[in-house]
CSV table of C-alpha atoms and ligand atoms in Angstrom, one decimal:
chain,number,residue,atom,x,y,z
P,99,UNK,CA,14.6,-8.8,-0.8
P,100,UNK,CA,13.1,-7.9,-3.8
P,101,UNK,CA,10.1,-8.9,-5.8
P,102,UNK,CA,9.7,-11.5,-8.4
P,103,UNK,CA,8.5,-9.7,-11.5
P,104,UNK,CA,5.1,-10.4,-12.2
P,105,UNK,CA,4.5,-13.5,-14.0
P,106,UNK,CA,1.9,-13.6,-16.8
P,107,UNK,CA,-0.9,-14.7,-14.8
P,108,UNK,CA,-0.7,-11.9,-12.4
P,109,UNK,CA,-0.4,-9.6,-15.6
P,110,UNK,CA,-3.4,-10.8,-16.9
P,111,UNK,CA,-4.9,-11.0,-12.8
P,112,UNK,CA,-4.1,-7.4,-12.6
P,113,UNK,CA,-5.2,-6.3,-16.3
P,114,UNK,CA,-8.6,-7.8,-15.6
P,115,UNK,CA,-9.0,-6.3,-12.1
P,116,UNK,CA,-8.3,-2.8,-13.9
P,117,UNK,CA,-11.3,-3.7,-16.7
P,118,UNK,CA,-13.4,-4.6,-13.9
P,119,UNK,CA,-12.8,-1.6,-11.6
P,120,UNK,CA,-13.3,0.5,-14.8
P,121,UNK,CA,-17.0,-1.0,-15.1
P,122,UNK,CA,-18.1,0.2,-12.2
P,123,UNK,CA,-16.0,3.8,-11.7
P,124,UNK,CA,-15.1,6.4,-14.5
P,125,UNK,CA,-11.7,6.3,-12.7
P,126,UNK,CA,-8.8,4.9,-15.0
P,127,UNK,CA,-6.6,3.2,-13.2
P,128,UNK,CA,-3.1,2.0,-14.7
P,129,UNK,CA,-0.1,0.4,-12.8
P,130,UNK,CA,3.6,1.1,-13.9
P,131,UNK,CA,6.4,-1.5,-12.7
P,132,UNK,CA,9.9,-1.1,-12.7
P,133,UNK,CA,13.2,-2.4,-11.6
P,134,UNK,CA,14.5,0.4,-9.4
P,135,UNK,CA,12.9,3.7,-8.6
P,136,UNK,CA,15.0,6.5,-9.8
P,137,UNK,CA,14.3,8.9,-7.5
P,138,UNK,CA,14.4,9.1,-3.8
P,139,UNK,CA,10.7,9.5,-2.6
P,140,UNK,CA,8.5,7.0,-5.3
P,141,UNK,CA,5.6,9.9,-4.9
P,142,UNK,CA,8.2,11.9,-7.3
P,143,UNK,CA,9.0,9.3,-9.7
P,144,UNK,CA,5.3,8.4,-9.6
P,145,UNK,CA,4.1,11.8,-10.6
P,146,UNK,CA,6.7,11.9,-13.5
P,147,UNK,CA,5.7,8.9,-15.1
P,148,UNK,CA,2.0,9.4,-14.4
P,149,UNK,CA,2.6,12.8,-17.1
P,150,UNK,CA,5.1,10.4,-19.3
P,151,UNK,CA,2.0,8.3,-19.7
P,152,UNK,CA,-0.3,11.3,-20.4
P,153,UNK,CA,-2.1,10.2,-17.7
P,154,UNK,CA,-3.5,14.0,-17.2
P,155,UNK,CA,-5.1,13.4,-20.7
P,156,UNK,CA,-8.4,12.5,-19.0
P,157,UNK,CA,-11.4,14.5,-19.9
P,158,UNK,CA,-12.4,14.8,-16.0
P,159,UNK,CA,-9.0,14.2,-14.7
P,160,UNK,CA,-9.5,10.9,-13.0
P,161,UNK,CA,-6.3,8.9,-13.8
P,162,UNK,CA,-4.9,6.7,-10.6
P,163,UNK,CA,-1.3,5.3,-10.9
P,164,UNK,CA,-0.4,2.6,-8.2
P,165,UNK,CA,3.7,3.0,-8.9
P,166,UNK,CA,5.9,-0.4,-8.0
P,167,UNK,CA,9.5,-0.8,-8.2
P,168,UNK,CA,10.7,-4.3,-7.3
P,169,UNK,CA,14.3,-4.5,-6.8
P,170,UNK,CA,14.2,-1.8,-4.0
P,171,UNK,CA,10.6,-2.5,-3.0
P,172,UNK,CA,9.3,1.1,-3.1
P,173,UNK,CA,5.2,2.3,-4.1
P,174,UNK,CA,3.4,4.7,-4.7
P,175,UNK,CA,-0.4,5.7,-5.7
P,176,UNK,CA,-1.5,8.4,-7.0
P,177,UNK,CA,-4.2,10.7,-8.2
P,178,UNK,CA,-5.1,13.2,-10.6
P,179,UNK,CA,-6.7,16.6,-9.5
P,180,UNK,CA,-10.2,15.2,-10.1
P,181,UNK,CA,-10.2,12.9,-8.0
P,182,UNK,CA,-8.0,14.5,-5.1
P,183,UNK,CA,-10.2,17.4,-4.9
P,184,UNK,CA,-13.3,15.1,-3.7
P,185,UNK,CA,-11.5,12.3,-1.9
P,186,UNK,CA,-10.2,12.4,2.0
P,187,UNK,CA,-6.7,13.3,1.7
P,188,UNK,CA,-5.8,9.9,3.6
P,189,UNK,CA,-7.2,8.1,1.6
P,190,UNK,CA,-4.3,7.0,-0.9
P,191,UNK,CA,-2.5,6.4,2.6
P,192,UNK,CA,-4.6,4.2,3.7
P,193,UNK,CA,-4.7,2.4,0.3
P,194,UNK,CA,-1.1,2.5,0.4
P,195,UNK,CA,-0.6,0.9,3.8
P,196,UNK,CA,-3.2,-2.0,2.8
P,197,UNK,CA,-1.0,-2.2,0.3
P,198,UNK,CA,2.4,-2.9,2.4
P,199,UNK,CA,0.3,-5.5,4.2
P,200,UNK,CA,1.4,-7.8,1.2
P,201,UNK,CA,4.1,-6.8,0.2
P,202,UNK,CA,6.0,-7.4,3.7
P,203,UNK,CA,4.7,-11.0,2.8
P,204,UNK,CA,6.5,-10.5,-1.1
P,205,UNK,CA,3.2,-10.6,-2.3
P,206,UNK,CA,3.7,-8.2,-5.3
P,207,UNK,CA,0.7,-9.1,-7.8
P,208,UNK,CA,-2.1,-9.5,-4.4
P,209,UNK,CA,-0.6,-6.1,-3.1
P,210,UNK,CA,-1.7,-4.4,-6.4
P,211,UNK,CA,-4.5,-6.4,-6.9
P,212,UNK,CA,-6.1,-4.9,-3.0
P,213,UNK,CA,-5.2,-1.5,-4.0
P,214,UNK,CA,-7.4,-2.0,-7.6
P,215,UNK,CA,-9.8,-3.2,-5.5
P,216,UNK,CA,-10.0,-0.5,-2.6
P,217,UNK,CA,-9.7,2.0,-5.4
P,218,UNK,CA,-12.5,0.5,-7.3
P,219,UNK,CA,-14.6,0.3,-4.0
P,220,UNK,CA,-14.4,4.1,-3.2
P,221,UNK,CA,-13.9,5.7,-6.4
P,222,UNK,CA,-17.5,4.1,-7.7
P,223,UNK,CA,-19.4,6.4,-4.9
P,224,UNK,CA,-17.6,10.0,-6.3
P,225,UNK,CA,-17.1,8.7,-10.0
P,226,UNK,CA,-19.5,6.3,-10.9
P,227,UNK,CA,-19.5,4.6,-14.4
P,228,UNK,CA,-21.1,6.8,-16.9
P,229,UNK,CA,-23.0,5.2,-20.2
P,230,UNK,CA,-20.7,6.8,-22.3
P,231,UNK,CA,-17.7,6.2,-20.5
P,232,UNK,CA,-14.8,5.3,-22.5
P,233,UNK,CA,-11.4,3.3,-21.9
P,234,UNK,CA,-9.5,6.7,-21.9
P,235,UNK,CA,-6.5,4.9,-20.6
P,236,UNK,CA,-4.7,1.9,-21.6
P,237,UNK,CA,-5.6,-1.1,-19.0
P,238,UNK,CA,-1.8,-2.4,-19.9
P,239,UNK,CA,0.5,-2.6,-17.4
P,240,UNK,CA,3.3,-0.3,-18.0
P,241,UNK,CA,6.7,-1.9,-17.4
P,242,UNK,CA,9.5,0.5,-16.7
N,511,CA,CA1,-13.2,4.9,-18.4
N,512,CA,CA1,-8.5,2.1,-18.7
């Protein structure tokens, strides 16, 4: 079955989970929704939009994309080089799977909302917030 599109107070849930994840990690996270996924495997279609967005803009290549599409239910999350090359390679598994855990339940906005939050948790140990950290990416979520 698929998802109900996000509602405005899960956009605004998820938008503020994004600000707050970004006060205590220089990681920029940004979530991208659409209807269907249009390609096979969501980790492709994830890595093309995350360079549509310019998401490889970031001065220490720290941009995270958790990738939704609702109709057929698929997700992905990804990250750029910066982070990849310090974090355990399971890692975005493991994010991804707690994840799942709500969506089996339909729980679109609470899935995303866990993987903010787990990404927030361990990217504030390898990429803590810097003073003169900036909002390098927009906290919007990008609808598809
Ligand atoms: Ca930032
Ligand atoms: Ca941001």
């Amino acid at each position: 079955m698929a998802f109900k599109p996000l509602n405005t107070t899960e956009e605004k849930a998820i938008i503020s989970a994004i600000q707050k994840a970004e006060t205590q990690t220089s990681g920029e996270i940004r979530v991208h929704v659409e209807k269907i996924c249009k390609s096979v495997n969501p980790l492709d279609r994830a890595v093309e939009v995350f360079f549509h967005l310019g998401m490889d803009k970031t001065l220490n290549r720290t941009g995270i994309l958790i990738y939704v599409s609702i109709q057929d239910r698929k997700l992905a999350i990804i990250g750029d080089k910066g982070i990849n090359e310090k974090l355990n390679p399971d890692f975005w598994e493991s994010v991804k799977n707690s994840m799942a855990y709500f969506f089996k339940k339909g729980e679109l906005a609470n899935g995303i909302l866990e993987g903010i939050r787990l990404t927030e948790s361990q990217l504030g140990k390898f990429f803590p917030w810097k003073e003169n950290d900036s909002d390098e990416l927009s906290n919007e979520i990008s609808i598809g």
